[in-house]
Short mmCIF file of C-alpha atoms and ligand atoms in Angstrom, two decimals:
data_model
loop_
_atom_site.label_atom_id
_atom_site.label_comp_id
_atom_site.label_asym_id
_atom_site.label_seq_id
_atom_site.Cartn_x
_atom_site.Cartn_y
_atom_site.Cartn_z
CA UNK A 1 167.16 135.71 138.99
CA UNK A 2 168.15 132.93 141.35
CA UNK A 3 165.54 130.46 142.36
CA UNK A 4 164.37 130.03 145.96
CA UNK A 5 166.57 127.55 147.92
CA UNK A 6 165.32 123.99 147.38
CA UNK A 7 162.96 124.89 144.51
CA UNK A 8 163.32 122.70 141.43
CA UNK A 9 161.84 124.01 138.18
CA UNK A 10 159.81 121.55 136.16
CA UNK A 11 160.87 120.89 132.58
CA UNK A 12 157.76 121.82 130.54
CA UNK A 13 159.43 120.39 127.41
CA UNK A 14 159.09 116.92 129.09
CA UNK A 15 155.23 117.06 128.89
CA UNK A 16 154.15 113.91 127.03
CA UNK A 17 151.97 113.71 123.97
CA UNK A 18 152.17 115.54 120.61
CA UNK A 19 150.96 119.15 120.60
CA UNK A 20 147.82 120.15 118.64
CA UNK A 21 147.64 123.90 118.03
CA UNK A 22 144.13 125.39 118.57
CA UNK A 23 142.62 128.52 117.14
CA UNK A 24 139.15 129.49 118.50
CA UNK A 25 136.55 131.81 116.89
CA UNK A 26 134.16 133.45 119.36
CA UNK A 27 134.96 134.08 123.00
CA UNK A 28 131.68 134.30 124.91
CA UNK A 29 129.79 131.39 126.46
CA UNK A 30 131.10 128.52 124.35
CA UNK A 31 134.48 130.12 123.80
CA UNK A 32 134.89 129.98 127.59
CA UNK A 33 133.50 126.45 127.93
CA UNK A 34 135.82 125.04 125.22
CA UNK A 35 138.85 126.89 126.54
CA UNK A 36 138.19 125.50 130.00
CA UNK A 37 138.06 122.03 128.47
CA UNK A 38 141.40 122.37 126.63
CA UNK A 39 143.12 123.42 129.84
CA UNK A 40 141.63 120.61 131.91
CA UNK A 41 142.25 117.88 129.32
CA UNK A 42 145.90 117.07 130.00
CA UNK A 43 145.36 117.38 133.72
CA UNK A 44 142.90 114.51 133.80
CA UNK A 45 143.67 112.42 130.73
CA UNK A 46 147.21 111.45 131.69
CA UNK A 47 149.46 110.76 130.02
CA UNK A 48 147.56 112.78 127.45
CA UNK A 49 147.28 111.34 123.96
CA UNK A 50 147.69 114.90 122.70
CA UNK A 51 148.30 118.26 124.36
CA UNK A 52 146.20 121.22 123.14
CA UNK A 53 148.32 124.34 122.61
CA UNK A 54 146.07 127.39 122.86
CA UNK A 55 147.62 129.47 120.13
CA UNK A 56 144.91 132.11 119.45
CA UNK A 57 141.41 133.40 119.84
CA UNK A 58 139.78 135.35 117.00
CA UNK A 59 137.13 138.01 117.36
CA UNK A 60 136.06 141.19 115.71
CA UNK A 61 136.38 143.61 118.61
CA UNK A 62 140.00 144.02 119.42
CA UNK A 63 139.73 145.15 123.17
CA UNK A 64 137.34 142.37 123.92
CA UNK A 65 139.22 139.53 122.19
CA UNK A 66 142.54 140.73 123.63
CA UNK A 67 141.03 140.62 127.18
CA UNK A 68 139.48 137.17 126.61
CA UNK A 69 142.68 135.74 125.08
CA UNK A 70 144.52 136.88 128.18
CA UNK A 71 141.87 135.64 130.60
CA UNK A 72 141.51 132.24 128.91
CA UNK A 73 145.17 131.52 128.58
CA UNK A 74 145.83 131.99 124.82
CA UNK A 75 149.27 132.90 123.45
CA UNK A 76 147.72 135.64 121.39
CA UNK A 77 144.74 136.74 119.37
CA UNK A 78 143.67 137.67 115.85
CA UNK A 79 141.01 140.11 114.69
CA UNK A 80 141.14 138.72 111.06
CA UNK A 81 140.03 135.16 110.54
CA UNK A 82 142.11 134.73 107.38
CA UNK A 83 145.19 135.61 109.25
CA UNK A 84 144.49 133.07 112.04
CA UNK A 85 143.84 130.39 109.42
CA UNK A 86 147.12 131.10 107.79
CA UNK A 87 148.98 130.47 111.05
CA UNK A 88 150.82 127.19 110.62
CA UNK A 89 150.93 126.62 114.40
CA UNK A 90 147.12 126.05 114.29
CA UNK A 91 146.00 122.51 113.29
CA UNK A 92 142.51 122.69 114.89
CA UNK A 93 139.92 125.44 114.19
CA UNK A 94 137.26 125.52 116.88
CA UNK A 95 134.14 127.55 115.93
CA UNK A 96 132.39 128.89 119.02
CA UNK A 97 130.75 131.78 117.16
CA UNK A 98 126.95 132.18 116.75
CA UNK A 99 125.23 129.91 114.23
CA UNK A 100 125.28 132.44 111.39
CA UNK A 101 129.03 132.46 111.55
CA UNK A 102 129.44 128.72 111.24
CA UNK A 103 129.33 128.11 107.51
CA UNK A 104 131.87 130.47 105.94
CA UNK A 105 134.57 130.44 108.68
CA UNK A 106 134.39 126.68 108.95
CA UNK A 107 134.57 126.20 105.19
CA UNK A 108 137.54 128.55 105.08
CA UNK A 109 139.25 126.49 107.85
CA UNK A 110 138.62 123.26 105.97
CA UNK A 111 140.06 124.84 102.79
CA UNK A 112 143.10 125.82 104.85
CA UNK A 113 143.50 122.10 105.86
CA UNK A 114 142.54 122.54 109.50
CA UNK A 115 140.73 120.00 111.57
CA UNK A 116 137.32 121.46 112.62
CA UNK A 117 135.22 121.49 115.73
CA UNK A 118 131.97 123.47 115.27
CA UNK A 119 129.35 124.27 117.80
CA UNK A 120 125.75 123.16 117.23
CA UNK A 121 123.62 123.90 115.30
CA UNK A 122 126.18 123.07 112.70
CA UNK A 123 124.63 125.61 110.27
CA UNK A 124 121.48 127.66 109.91
CA UNK A 125 120.03 125.07 107.55
CA UNK A 126 120.57 121.42 106.61
CA UNK A 127 121.91 122.14 103.09
CA UNK A 128 124.75 124.28 104.44
CA UNK A 129 125.53 121.66 107.07
CA UNK A 130 125.69 118.98 104.40
CA UNK A 131 128.13 121.14 102.39
CA UNK A 132 130.33 121.52 105.50
CA UNK A 133 130.35 117.73 106.13
CA UNK A 134 131.14 116.90 102.47
CA UNK A 135 133.90 119.52 102.28
CA UNK A 136 135.49 118.20 105.47
CA UNK A 137 135.32 114.59 104.22
CA UNK A 138 136.84 115.57 100.83
CA UNK A 139 139.63 117.47 102.56
CA UNK A 140 140.38 114.53 104.84
CA UNK A 141 140.27 116.60 107.97
CA UNK A 142 138.70 115.48 111.30
CA UNK A 143 135.28 117.11 111.83
CA UNK A 144 133.21 117.20 114.96
CA UNK A 145 129.93 118.84 115.95
CA UNK A 146 129.61 120.12 119.51
CA UNK A 147 127.09 117.66 120.82
CA UNK A 148 128.78 117.53 124.17
CA UNK A 149 126.03 115.60 126.01
CA UNK A 150 127.36 112.40 124.38
CA UNK A 151 130.28 112.75 126.84
CA UNK A 152 128.29 112.85 130.05
CA UNK A 153 129.21 109.54 131.71
CA UNK A 154 125.55 108.56 132.38
CA UNK A 155 124.60 109.21 128.72
CA UNK A 156 127.49 107.15 127.41
CA UNK A 157 126.61 104.44 129.96
CA UNK A 158 123.03 104.26 128.49
CA UNK A 159 124.58 103.80 125.05
CA UNK A 160 126.78 100.98 126.45
CA UNK A 161 123.73 99.33 128.10
CA UNK A 162 121.94 99.39 124.84
CA UNK A 163 124.93 97.87 123.00
CA UNK A 164 125.14 95.18 125.65
CA UNK A 165 121.47 94.39 125.23
CA UNK A 166 120.69 95.22 128.87
CA UNK A 167 117.73 97.33 127.81
CA UNK A 168 116.53 94.84 125.18
CA UNK A 169 114.33 95.94 122.32
CA UNK A 170 113.68 99.60 122.58
CA UNK A 171 109.97 100.49 122.50
CA UNK A 172 109.95 104.19 123.15
CA UNK A 173 112.11 107.32 123.69
CA UNK A 174 110.74 110.39 125.38
CA UNK A 175 113.13 113.40 125.17
CA UNK A 176 112.61 116.91 126.43
CA UNK A 177 114.95 119.88 126.53
CA UNK A 178 113.37 122.62 128.58
CA UNK A 179 114.48 126.18 129.59
CA UNK A 180 112.51 129.08 131.01
CA UNK A 181 112.60 132.78 130.34
CA UNK A 182 111.69 132.92 126.69
CA UNK A 183 108.31 134.34 127.60
CA UNK A 184 109.93 137.48 129.17
CA UNK A 185 109.11 140.14 126.57
CA UNK A 186 111.99 142.32 127.80
CA UNK A 187 114.57 139.73 126.73
CA UNK A 188 116.46 141.42 123.93
CA UNK A 189 116.40 140.50 120.32
CA UNK A 190 119.56 138.52 119.50
CA UNK A 191 120.84 136.31 116.69
CA UNK A 192 118.95 133.51 118.35
CA UNK A 193 115.56 135.29 117.63
CA UNK A 194 116.11 135.49 113.87
CA UNK A 195 115.58 132.57 111.38
CA UNK A 196 118.34 133.79 109.02
CA UNK A 197 120.97 134.17 111.79
CA UNK A 198 120.05 131.53 114.44
CA UNK A 199 118.49 129.03 112.12
CA UNK A 200 115.70 127.82 114.37
CA UNK A 201 114.60 128.85 117.87
CA UNK A 202 114.18 126.34 120.71
CA UNK A 203 114.48 123.77 117.89
CA UNK A 204 117.90 124.84 116.69
CA UNK A 205 119.32 126.03 120.02
CA UNK A 206 118.44 123.14 122.34
CA UNK A 207 116.14 120.91 120.26
CA UNK A 208 119.07 119.68 118.18
CA UNK A 209 120.81 118.42 121.34
CA UNK A 210 117.86 116.17 122.18
CA UNK A 211 117.45 115.09 118.50
CA UNK A 212 121.11 114.10 118.64
CA UNK A 213 120.70 112.06 121.84
CA UNK A 214 117.70 110.36 120.31
CA UNK A 215 119.77 109.36 117.22
CA UNK A 216 122.80 108.47 119.35
CA UNK A 217 120.85 106.10 121.58
CA UNK A 218 118.00 104.78 119.51
CA UNK A 219 119.15 105.29 115.89
CA UNK A 220 117.98 107.07 112.83
CA UNK A 221 114.62 108.93 112.83
CA UNK A 222 112.48 107.94 109.85
CA UNK A 223 109.22 109.87 110.04
CA UNK A 224 107.66 112.47 112.31
CA UNK A 225 104.88 114.89 112.96
CA UNK A 226 105.35 118.15 114.81
CA UNK A 227 103.94 121.45 116.05
CA UNK A 228 105.71 124.62 116.85
CA UNK A 229 104.58 127.83 118.54
CA UNK A 230 106.03 131.38 118.99
CA UNK A 231 104.46 133.23 121.93
CA UNK A 232 106.63 136.35 121.98
CA UNK A 233 106.58 137.72 118.48
CA UNK A 234 108.77 140.74 118.88
CA UNK A 235 111.65 141.79 121.16
CA UNK A 236 113.50 145.03 121.88
CA UNK A 237 116.63 145.55 119.84
CA UNK A 238 119.64 146.35 122.10
CA UNK A 239 121.10 149.84 121.90
CA UNK A 240 118.19 151.00 119.63
CA UNK A 241 115.62 152.40 122.10
CA UNK A 242 112.01 151.83 121.10
CA UNK A 243 112.88 149.54 118.15
CA UNK A 244 111.50 146.07 118.09
CA UNK A 245 112.86 143.05 116.11
CA UNK A 246 110.39 140.50 114.65
CA UNK A 247 110.96 137.03 116.16
CA UNK A 248 110.99 134.54 113.24
CA UNK A 249 111.77 131.38 115.23
CA UNK A 250 109.87 128.96 117.46
CA UNK A 251 109.65 129.20 121.28
CA UNK A 252 108.60 125.60 121.59
CA UNK A 253 108.14 122.48 119.51
CA UNK A 254 106.68 119.09 120.14
CA UNK A 255 107.15 116.12 117.81
CA UNK A 256 106.18 112.48 117.59
CA UNK A 257 108.91 110.42 115.91
CA UNK A 258 109.27 106.90 114.50
CA UNK A 259 112.78 105.34 114.39
CA UNK A 260 114.08 103.10 111.73
CA UNK A 261 114.38 100.38 114.36
CA UNK A 262 110.63 100.43 114.94
CA UNK A 263 110.75 102.31 118.22
CA UNK A 264 108.49 105.38 118.53
CA UNK A 265 108.76 108.39 120.75
CA UNK A 266 108.30 112.09 121.46
CA UNK A 267 110.83 114.89 121.28
CA UNK A 268 110.23 118.38 122.48
CA UNK A 269 112.11 121.53 123.36
CA UNK A 270 110.93 124.77 124.94
CA UNK A 271 112.35 128.12 125.81
CA UNK A 272 109.10 128.99 127.64
CA UNK A 273 109.11 126.17 130.17
CA UNK A 274 108.48 128.27 133.30
CA UNK A 275 110.59 127.06 136.21
CA UNK A 276 112.87 124.81 134.11
CA UNK A 277 116.48 126.03 134.19
CA UNK A 278 118.22 123.63 131.86
CA UNK A 279 116.29 120.38 132.00
CA UNK A 280 117.52 118.00 129.36
CA UNK A 281 115.82 114.64 130.04
CA UNK A 282 115.08 111.41 128.32
CA UNK A 283 113.42 108.12 129.19
CA UNK A 284 113.91 104.94 127.22
CA UNK A 285 111.54 101.94 127.75
CA UNK A 286 112.80 98.65 126.49
CA UNK A 287 111.77 95.00 126.71
CA UNK A 288 114.30 94.26 129.56
CA UNK A 289 114.74 97.59 131.28
CA UNK A 290 113.90 101.34 131.40
CA UNK A 291 116.30 104.25 132.02
CA UNK A 292 115.75 107.90 132.82
CA UNK A 293 118.28 110.68 132.54
CA UNK A 294 118.08 114.26 133.69
CA UNK A 295 120.93 116.73 132.94
CA UNK A 296 120.21 118.61 136.17
CA UNK A 297 121.11 115.32 138.00
CA UNK A 298 123.76 114.29 135.51
CA UNK A 299 125.68 112.01 137.83
CA UNK A 300 122.64 109.77 138.24
CA UNK A 301 120.57 107.44 136.19
CA UNK A 302 117.19 105.99 137.14
CA UNK A 303 117.17 102.35 136.09
CA UNK A 304 114.39 99.72 136.27
CA UNK A 305 115.47 96.14 135.52
CA UNK A 306 112.70 93.69 134.75
CA UNK A 307 114.81 90.76 135.95
CA UNK A 308 116.34 91.20 139.35
CA UNK A 309 114.92 91.72 142.76
CA UNK A 310 111.75 89.89 143.97
CA UNK A 311 108.63 91.38 142.36
CA UNK A 312 107.40 93.13 145.46
CA UNK A 313 110.78 94.91 145.82
CA UNK A 314 111.02 96.09 142.22
CA UNK A 315 111.22 99.71 141.37
CA UNK A 316 113.39 102.35 139.65
CA UNK A 317 116.84 102.37 141.32
CA UNK A 318 118.87 105.62 141.47
CA UNK A 319 122.31 104.62 140.23
CA UNK A 320 125.28 106.86 140.90
CA UNK A 321 127.21 106.90 137.65
CA UNK A 322 130.47 107.71 139.34
CA UNK A 323 132.18 104.32 139.74
CA UNK A 324 135.67 103.87 138.32
CA UNK A 325 134.37 101.52 135.68
CA UNK A 326 131.63 103.80 134.47
CA UNK A 327 132.39 105.55 131.17
CA UNK A 328 135.00 108.33 131.49
CA UNK A 329 135.00 108.05 135.28
CA UNK A 330 138.48 106.67 135.55
CA UNK A 331 139.65 110.15 134.59
CA UNK A 332 137.70 111.98 137.24
CA UNK A 333 137.36 111.58 141.00
CA UNK A 334 136.85 108.76 143.56
CA UNK A 335 133.28 107.49 143.36
CA UNK A 336 130.53 109.77 144.59
CA UNK A 337 132.70 112.82 144.00
CA UNK A 338 130.46 114.18 141.33
CA UNK A 339 131.22 116.08 138.16
CA UNK A 340 129.47 118.92 136.32
CA UNK A 341 128.25 120.17 132.95
CA UNK A 342 131.65 121.55 131.97
CA UNK A 343 133.22 118.06 132.21
CA UNK A 344 131.31 116.93 129.14
CA UNK A 345 133.39 119.35 127.08
CA UNK A 346 136.66 117.93 128.44
CA UNK A 347 135.61 114.46 127.22
CA UNK A 348 134.59 115.99 123.88
CA UNK A 349 137.86 117.77 123.14
CA UNK A 350 139.81 114.67 124.39
CA UNK A 351 137.91 112.53 121.92
CA UNK A 352 138.66 114.94 119.10
CA UNK A 353 142.35 115.40 119.83
CA UNK A 354 142.79 111.64 120.15
CA UNK A 355 141.14 111.16 116.82
CA UNK A 356 143.46 113.78 115.26
CA UNK A 357 146.75 112.35 116.57
CA UNK A 358 145.84 108.68 116.20
CA UNK A 359 143.92 109.01 112.93
CA UNK A 360 140.83 107.49 114.59
CA UNK A 361 137.19 108.19 113.52
CA UNK A 362 135.03 110.69 115.43
CA UNK A 363 131.92 108.58 115.00
CA UNK A 364 130.16 106.65 116.38
CA UNK A 365 130.75 107.92 119.94
CA UNK A 366 131.57 111.52 119.02
CA UNK A 367 129.32 113.55 116.74
CA UNK A 368 130.80 114.15 113.30
CA UNK A 369 129.60 116.83 110.85
CA UNK A 370 127.41 114.10 109.41
CA UNK A 371 125.59 113.95 112.75
CA UNK A 372 125.37 117.75 112.88
CA UNK A 373 123.80 117.65 109.41
CA UNK A 374 121.41 114.80 110.21
CA UNK A 375 120.16 116.61 113.38
CA UNK A 376 119.31 119.60 111.15
CA UNK A 377 117.59 117.35 108.54
CA UNK A 378 115.30 116.18 111.39
CA UNK A 379 114.84 119.82 112.54
CA UNK A 380 113.80 120.79 109.03
CA UNK A 381 111.27 117.89 108.95
CA UNK A 382 109.92 119.20 112.23
CA UNK A 383 109.34 122.62 110.70
CA UNK A 384 107.85 121.14 107.54
CA UNK A 385 105.33 119.11 109.47
CA UNK A 386 104.47 122.08 111.71
CA UNK A 387 103.90 124.24 108.65
CA UNK A 388 101.96 121.69 106.57
CA UNK A 389 100.24 119.68 109.31
CA UNK A 390 101.57 116.49 107.49
CA UNK A 391 103.40 113.41 108.64
CA UNK A 392 106.92 113.81 107.15
CA UNK A 393 109.48 111.27 106.05
CA UNK A 394 112.88 112.72 107.03
CA UNK A 395 115.03 113.38 103.86
CA UNK A 396 118.75 112.90 104.56
N1 NAD B 1 127.00 122.77 123.32
C1 NAD B 1 126.36 123.53 124.14
O1 NAD B 1 125.84 123.10 125.19
C2 NAD B 1 126.05 124.96 123.75
C3 NAD B 1 125.57 125.85 124.67
C4 NAD B 1 125.35 127.25 124.32
C5 NAD B 1 125.65 127.60 123.02
N2 NAD B 1 126.06 126.67 122.07
C6 NAD B 1 126.33 127.07 120.68
O2 NAD B 1 127.58 127.72 120.63
C7 NAD B 1 127.48 128.74 119.67
C8 NAD B 1 127.87 130.10 120.33
O3 NAD B 1 126.86 130.36 121.30
P1 NAD B 1 127.18 131.25 122.57
O4 NAD B 1 126.14 131.04 123.58
O5 NAD B 1 128.62 131.18 122.94
O6 NAD B 1 126.87 132.65 121.84
P2 NAD B 1 127.30 134.09 122.25
O7 NAD B 1 126.28 135.01 121.62
O8 NAD B 1 127.50 134.15 123.77
O9 NAD B 1 128.73 134.25 121.58
C9 NAD B 1 128.85 134.25 120.17
C10 NAD B 1 130.19 134.66 119.78
O10 NAD B 1 130.25 134.70 118.38
C11 NAD B 1 131.01 135.86 117.96
N3 NAD B 1 130.61 136.12 116.56
C12 NAD B 1 129.35 136.22 116.08
N4 NAD B 1 129.47 136.49 114.74
C13 NAD B 1 130.82 136.47 114.43
C14 NAD B 1 131.51 136.71 113.23
N5 NAD B 1 130.93 136.88 112.10
N6 NAD B 1 132.90 136.64 113.28
C15 NAD B 1 133.49 136.40 114.47
N7 NAD B 1 132.89 136.22 115.63
C16 NAD B 1 131.47 136.25 115.63
C17 NAD B 1 130.52 136.91 118.97
O11 NAD B 1 131.37 138.00 118.97
C18 NAD B 1 130.59 136.06 120.26
O12 NAD B 1 131.95 136.02 120.79
C19 NAD B 1 126.15 128.78 119.04
O13 NAD B 1 126.16 127.99 117.89
C20 NAD B 1 125.26 128.05 120.15
O14 NAD B 1 124.10 127.37 119.59
C21 NAD B 1 126.30 125.41 122.42
#
């Protein structure tokens, strides 16, 4: 076919950066979020350090995985994980399946020599997560846990402010991850409702995110006390009319924590926070400054600086974290042209692919499997404290 007069075809072979072949397991919520990130990555991080090649998606239901592979821009799909892991075009295995399908598929990918990205919670218990971390270390592959909030510019900016001693000695951390709707008894029973499949409830689903941010910003958690509560104890099982599944996970937890640094704080997560859509917030109070972050206002940071304006003009300032020199923002838009939740995943996969092609570490700015494991060690201490009523020293 002749081209239209004046049209010049671009040479796709001239795209810069080495290719990293990606195979993804699971194609629903996170499968879509990660796929979007791979597509966006070379558009914004230019010239890209690496270019993701979306080789295949893997799922158990052929019609569904074929449709999603087409929709999300993959070259093909597999219905058998072993077959996908034997594909030499794939260097990175990305596990976007539910938590109960994290351990075996990820271990198989490590055994096949693939780099691994696995969604949180890394496993359904800390021991499995530790096994995954150690296997990945021994195999010498890059390993990353999907703690994407580390890649929100305002969150990374807080980390920079801490490293630059702008906040001073940290006295306290107050972190909350709140969602509503868990108290609706008509919500179906899913893998998230069951201890053996989901691991933990609000604690494993959203609590580990705020535990990770606490560790990322303030350091290791040493001891804690906690309470949990389950308000809806059974839920209807989909496609089995009249049958109810027993809920074996928490709807809400609250915890008081002590960090190794001497700072203390509170961490909580709830799936029954009426009116709260996806409110992931933290406040840090230090000797020189305080900062407040809210995911629902993720382009902003509330900052109070002790030294600065005259005393009678002091107050929390609302800082737009969209300047070119703010973390990651040189890749996005002119200042004030805000970004969204999905951009955190673009930063996450860029960090991982950069580490793969340059041989750089994932930590400390990305979350390795060690971070995924340590978040679960804290989660297990939360459960132990809730069950025994005791103050617990976190065992890593
Ligand atoms: N980082 C974040 O912000 C974030 C947000 C939501 C979910 N997550 C995490 O991502 C993971 C997936 O969550 P989701 O909301 O996408 O779940 P989902 O229920 O929407 O999708 C789970 C996917 O896993 C697949 N799956 C389940 N068992 C499988 C198996 N044995 N083999 C192959 N595929 C299997 C399902 O078919 C489905 O495609 C979970 O670990 C969840 O905690 C992370």
